[in-house]
């Protein structure tokens, strides 16, 4: 498998866990840049062949499934979203009660 195919397969595996398309595009671009810049460093400074440099760069990033899941949790942390939704519901209830009381005070 060529280095480009390995990179594409790795990035697809990472992005499989990301659901928001603009975020997926940004992660794909940043991962590609990161992989190739690290591979360029290994190739020019450490004496690796280009294919070995790509393989080593991908290995340094770790398991693509774990990376994808951690990127998803970093972007959309479930506990924070739940707290945000509950806060919104509480404020909506307070507002509704206030409006109800104000309407019944002046009637």
mmCIF file with all atom_site columns, C-alpha atoms in Angstrom:
data_model
loop_
_atom_site.group_PDB
_atom_site.id
_atom_site.type_symbol
_atom_site.label_atom_id
_atom_site.label_alt_id
_atom_site.label_comp_id
_atom_site.label_asym_id
_atom_site.label_entity_id
_atom_site.label_seq_id
_atom_site.pdbx_PDB_ins_code
_atom_site.Cartn_x
_atom_site.Cartn_y
_atom_site.Cartn_z
_atom_site.occupancy
_atom_site.B_iso_or_equiv
_atom_site.pdbx_formal_charge
_atom_site.auth_seq_id
_atom_site.auth_comp_id
_atom_site.auth_asym_id
_atom_site.auth_atom_id
_atom_site.pdbx_PDB_model_num
ATOM 1   C CA . UNK A 1 1   ? 0.000   0.000  0.000  1.00 0.00 ? 1   UNK A CA 1
ATOM 2   C CA . UNK A 1 2   ? 1.376   3.412  -0.928 1.00 0.00 ? 2   UNK A CA 1
ATOM 3   C CA . UNK A 1 3   ? 2.024   6.098  1.715  1.00 0.00 ? 3   UNK A CA 1
ATOM 4   C CA . UNK A 1 4   ? -0.803  8.223  0.338  1.00 0.00 ? 4   UNK A CA 1
ATOM 5   C CA . UNK A 1 5   ? -3.255  5.323  0.565  1.00 0.00 ? 5   UNK A CA 1
ATOM 6   C CA . UNK A 1 6   ? -2.188  4.650  4.161  1.00 0.00 ? 6   UNK A CA 1
ATOM 7   C CA . UNK A 1 7   ? -2.702  8.291  5.041  1.00 0.00 ? 7   UNK A CA 1
ATOM 8   C CA . UNK A 1 8   ? -6.120  8.458  3.367  1.00 0.00 ? 8   UNK A CA 1
ATOM 9   C CA . UNK A 1 9   ? -7.248  5.262  5.078  1.00 0.00 ? 9   UNK A CA 1
ATOM 10  C CA . UNK A 1 10  ? -6.049  6.522  8.476  1.00 0.00 ? 10  UNK A CA 1
ATOM 11  C CA . UNK A 1 11  ? -7.775  9.901  8.101  1.00 0.00 ? 11  UNK A CA 1
ATOM 12  C CA . UNK A 1 12  ? -11.016 8.267  6.933  1.00 0.00 ? 12  UNK A CA 1
ATOM 13  C CA . UNK A 1 13  ? -10.942 6.008  9.972  1.00 0.00 ? 13  UNK A CA 1
ATOM 14  C CA . UNK A 1 14  ? -10.467 9.009  12.285 1.00 0.00 ? 14  UNK A CA 1
ATOM 15  C CA . UNK A 1 15  ? -13.165 11.092 10.569 1.00 0.00 ? 15  UNK A CA 1
ATOM 16  C CA . UNK A 1 16  ? -15.670 8.244  10.711 1.00 0.00 ? 16  UNK A CA 1
ATOM 17  C CA . UNK A 1 17  ? -16.251 9.229  14.347 1.00 0.00 ? 17  UNK A CA 1
ATOM 18  C CA . UNK A 1 18  ? -16.883 12.917 13.611 1.00 0.00 ? 18  UNK A CA 1
ATOM 19  C CA . UNK A 1 19  ? -20.446 13.847 12.738 1.00 0.00 ? 19  UNK A CA 1
ATOM 20  C CA . UNK A 1 20  ? -20.357 17.583 12.016 1.00 0.00 ? 20  UNK A CA 1
ATOM 21  C CA . UNK A 1 21  ? -19.169 18.107 8.396  1.00 0.00 ? 21  UNK A CA 1
ATOM 22  C CA . UNK A 1 22  ? -17.312 21.444 8.872  1.00 0.00 ? 22  UNK A CA 1
ATOM 23  C CA . UNK A 1 23  ? -15.425 19.985 11.849 1.00 0.00 ? 23  UNK A CA 1
ATOM 24  C CA . UNK A 1 24  ? -14.656 16.819 9.880  1.00 0.00 ? 24  UNK A CA 1
ATOM 25  C CA . UNK A 1 25  ? -13.206 18.898 7.026  1.00 0.00 ? 25  UNK A CA 1
ATOM 26  C CA . UNK A 1 26  ? -11.050 20.912 9.426  1.00 0.00 ? 26  UNK A CA 1
ATOM 27  C CA . UNK A 1 27  ? -9.766  17.790 11.198 1.00 0.00 ? 27  UNK A CA 1
ATOM 28  C CA . UNK A 1 28  ? -9.007  16.132 7.857  1.00 0.00 ? 28  UNK A CA 1
ATOM 29  C CA . UNK A 1 29  ? -6.980  19.150 6.726  1.00 0.00 ? 29  UNK A CA 1
ATOM 30  C CA . UNK A 1 30  ? -5.101  19.502 10.026 1.00 0.00 ? 30  UNK A CA 1
ATOM 31  C CA . UNK A 1 31  ? -4.350  15.783 10.284 1.00 0.00 ? 31  UNK A CA 1
ATOM 32  C CA . UNK A 1 32  ? -3.040  15.685 6.722  1.00 0.00 ? 32  UNK A CA 1
ATOM 33  C CA . UNK A 1 33  ? -0.798  18.658 7.406  1.00 0.00 ? 33  UNK A CA 1
ATOM 34  C CA . UNK A 1 34  ? 0.407   17.165 10.677 1.00 0.00 ? 34  UNK A CA 1
ATOM 35  C CA . UNK A 1 35  ? 1.158   13.758 9.183  1.00 0.00 ? 35  UNK A CA 1
ATOM 36  C CA . UNK A 1 36  ? 3.061   15.132 6.208  1.00 0.00 ? 36  UNK A CA 1
ATOM 37  C CA . UNK A 1 37  ? 5.011   17.715 8.210  1.00 0.00 ? 37  UNK A CA 1
ATOM 38  C CA . UNK A 1 38  ? 6.081   15.051 10.697 1.00 0.00 ? 38  UNK A CA 1
ATOM 39  C CA . UNK A 1 39  ? 6.948   12.688 7.835  1.00 0.00 ? 39  UNK A CA 1
ATOM 40  C CA . UNK A 1 40  ? 8.977   15.441 6.168  1.00 0.00 ? 40  UNK A CA 1
ATOM 41  C CA . UNK A 1 41  ? 10.920  15.933 9.391  1.00 0.00 ? 41  UNK A CA 1
ATOM 42  C CA . UNK A 1 42  ? 11.593  12.195 9.727  1.00 0.00 ? 42  UNK A CA 1
ATOM 43  C CA . UNK A 1 43  ? 12.574  11.978 6.067  1.00 0.00 ? 43  UNK A CA 1
ATOM 44  C CA . UNK A 1 44  ? 14.930  14.947 5.978  1.00 0.00 ? 44  UNK A CA 1
ATOM 45  C CA . UNK A 1 45  ? 16.392  14.923 9.488  1.00 0.00 ? 45  UNK A CA 1
ATOM 46  C CA . UNK A 1 46  ? 16.257  11.336 10.662 1.00 0.00 ? 46  UNK A CA 1
ATOM 47  C CA . UNK A 1 47  ? 17.085  9.493  7.451  1.00 0.00 ? 47  UNK A CA 1
ATOM 48  C CA . UNK A 1 48  ? 13.874  7.506  7.091  1.00 0.00 ? 48  UNK A CA 1
ATOM 49  C CA . UNK A 1 49  ? 12.613  6.620  3.630  1.00 0.00 ? 49  UNK A CA 1
ATOM 50  C CA . UNK A 1 50  ? 9.434   8.458  2.675  1.00 0.00 ? 50  UNK A CA 1
ATOM 51  C CA . UNK A 1 51  ? 7.277   5.361  3.161  1.00 0.00 ? 51  UNK A CA 1
ATOM 52  C CA . UNK A 1 52  ? 8.859   4.620  6.544  1.00 0.00 ? 52  UNK A CA 1
ATOM 53  C CA . UNK A 1 53  ? 8.394   8.244  7.569  1.00 0.00 ? 53  UNK A CA 1
ATOM 54  C CA . UNK A 1 54  ? 4.672   8.122  6.749  1.00 0.00 ? 54  UNK A CA 1
ATOM 55  C CA . UNK A 1 55  ? 4.225   4.825  8.587  1.00 0.00 ? 55  UNK A CA 1
ATOM 56  C CA . UNK A 1 56  ? 6.087   6.161  11.623 1.00 0.00 ? 56  UNK A CA 1
ATOM 57  C CA . UNK A 1 57  ? 4.031   9.383  11.582 1.00 0.00 ? 57  UNK A CA 1
ATOM 58  C CA . UNK A 1 58  ? 0.808   7.391  11.592 1.00 0.00 ? 58  UNK A CA 1
ATOM 59  C CA . UNK A 1 59  ? 2.082   5.159  14.379 1.00 0.00 ? 59  UNK A CA 1
ATOM 60  C CA . UNK A 1 60  ? 2.946   8.214  16.480 1.00 0.00 ? 60  UNK A CA 1
ATOM 61  C CA . UNK A 1 61  ? -0.653  9.427  16.216 1.00 0.00 ? 61  UNK A CA 1
ATOM 62  C CA . UNK A 1 62  ? -1.918  6.145  17.635 1.00 0.00 ? 62  UNK A CA 1
ATOM 63  C CA . UNK A 1 63  ? -5.065  4.186  16.974 1.00 0.00 ? 63  UNK A CA 1
ATOM 64  C CA . UNK A 1 64  ? -7.325  6.049  14.520 1.00 0.00 ? 64  UNK A CA 1
ATOM 65  C CA . UNK A 1 65  ? -10.510 4.943  16.298 1.00 0.00 ? 65  UNK A CA 1
ATOM 66  C CA . UNK A 1 66  ? -9.284  6.229  19.654 1.00 0.00 ? 66  UNK A CA 1
ATOM 67  C CA . UNK A 1 67  ? -8.138  9.491  18.086 1.00 0.00 ? 67  UNK A CA 1
ATOM 68  C CA . UNK A 1 68  ? -11.489 9.966  16.355 1.00 0.00 ? 68  UNK A CA 1
ATOM 69  C CA . UNK A 1 69  ? -13.437 9.279  19.540 1.00 0.00 ? 69  UNK A CA 1
ATOM 70  C CA . UNK A 1 70  ? -11.297 11.649 21.589 1.00 0.00 ? 70  UNK A CA 1
ATOM 71  C CA . UNK A 1 71  ? -11.661 14.381 18.945 1.00 0.00 ? 71  UNK A CA 1
ATOM 72  C CA . UNK A 1 72  ? -15.431 13.911 19.007 1.00 0.00 ? 72  UNK A CA 1
ATOM 73  C CA . UNK A 1 73  ? -15.501 14.110 22.811 1.00 0.00 ? 73  UNK A CA 1
ATOM 74  C CA . UNK A 1 74  ? -13.307 17.210 22.733 1.00 0.00 ? 74  UNK A CA 1
ATOM 75  C CA . UNK A 1 75  ? -15.598 18.969 20.276 1.00 0.00 ? 75  UNK A CA 1
ATOM 76  C CA . UNK A 1 76  ? -18.928 17.736 21.627 1.00 0.00 ? 76  UNK A CA 1
ATOM 77  C CA . UNK A 1 77  ? -18.539 16.785 25.290 1.00 0.00 ? 77  UNK A CA 1
ATOM 78  C CA . UNK A 1 78  ? -21.798 15.096 26.239 1.00 0.00 ? 78  UNK A CA 1
ATOM 79  C CA . UNK A 1 79  ? -21.895 16.164 29.914 1.00 0.00 ? 79  UNK A CA 1
ATOM 80  C CA . UNK A 1 80  ? -21.395 19.812 28.954 1.00 0.00 ? 80  UNK A CA 1
ATOM 81  C CA . UNK A 1 81  ? -24.170 19.613 26.353 1.00 0.00 ? 81  UNK A CA 1
ATOM 82  C CA . UNK A 1 82  ? -26.529 18.049 28.882 1.00 0.00 ? 82  UNK A CA 1
ATOM 83  C CA . UNK A 1 83  ? -25.741 20.777 31.433 1.00 0.00 ? 83  UNK A CA 1
ATOM 84  C CA . UNK A 1 84  ? -26.292 23.447 28.788 1.00 0.00 ? 84  UNK A CA 1
ATOM 85  C CA . UNK A 1 85  ? -29.668 21.955 27.833 1.00 0.00 ? 85  UNK A CA 1
ATOM 86  C CA . UNK A 1 86  ? -30.771 21.704 31.471 1.00 0.00 ? 86  UNK A CA 1
ATOM 87  C CA . UNK A 1 87  ? -29.699 25.289 32.133 1.00 0.00 ? 87  UNK A CA 1
ATOM 88  C CA . UNK A 1 88  ? -31.739 26.441 29.155 1.00 0.00 ? 88  UNK A CA 1
ATOM 89  C CA . UNK A 1 89  ? -34.779 24.519 30.390 1.00 0.00 ? 89  UNK A CA 1
ATOM 90  C CA . UNK A 1 90  ? -34.442 25.993 33.873 1.00 0.00 ? 90  UNK A CA 1
ATOM 91  C CA . UNK A 1 91  ? -34.238 29.535 32.516 1.00 0.00 ? 91  UNK A CA 1
ATOM 92  C CA . UNK A 1 92  ? -37.229 28.883 30.272 1.00 0.00 ? 92  UNK A CA 1
ATOM 93  C CA . UNK A 1 93  ? -39.216 27.648 33.280 1.00 0.00 ? 93  UNK A CA 1
ATOM 94  C CA . UNK A 1 94  ? -38.218 30.696 35.344 1.00 0.00 ? 94  UNK A CA 1
ATOM 95  C CA . UNK A 1 95  ? -39.239 32.991 32.495 1.00 0.00 ? 95  UNK A CA 1
ATOM 96  C CA . UNK A 1 96  ? -42.569 31.202 32.043 1.00 0.00 ? 96  UNK A CA 1
ATOM 97  C CA . UNK A 1 97  ? -43.327 31.415 35.773 1.00 0.00 ? 97  UNK A CA 1
ATOM 98  C CA . UNK A 1 98  ? -42.409 35.108 35.838 1.00 0.00 ? 98  UNK A CA 1
ATOM 99  C CA . UNK A 1 99  ? -44.645 35.869 32.883 1.00 0.00 ? 99  UNK A CA 1
ATOM 100 C CA . UNK A 1 100 ? -47.503 33.876 34.445 1.00 0.00 ? 100 UNK A CA 1
ATOM 101 C CA . UNK A 1 101 ? -47.184 35.732 37.754 1.00 0.00 ? 101 UNK A CA 1
ATOM 102 C CA . UNK A 1 102 ? -46.958 39.129 36.063 1.00 0.00 ? 102 UNK A CA 1
ATOM 103 C CA . UNK A 1 103 ? -50.057 38.428 33.985 1.00 0.00 ? 103 UNK A CA 1
ATOM 104 C CA . UNK A 1 104 ? -52.061 37.315 37.010 1.00 0.00 ? 104 UNK A CA 1
ATOM 105 C CA . UNK A 1 105 ? -50.913 40.234 39.180 1.00 0.00 ? 105 UNK A CA 1
ATOM 106 C CA . UNK A 1 106 ? -52.316 42.811 36.787 1.00 0.00 ? 106 UNK A CA 1
ATOM 107 C CA . UNK A 1 107 ? -55.575 41.028 35.989 1.00 0.00 ? 107 UNK A CA 1
#
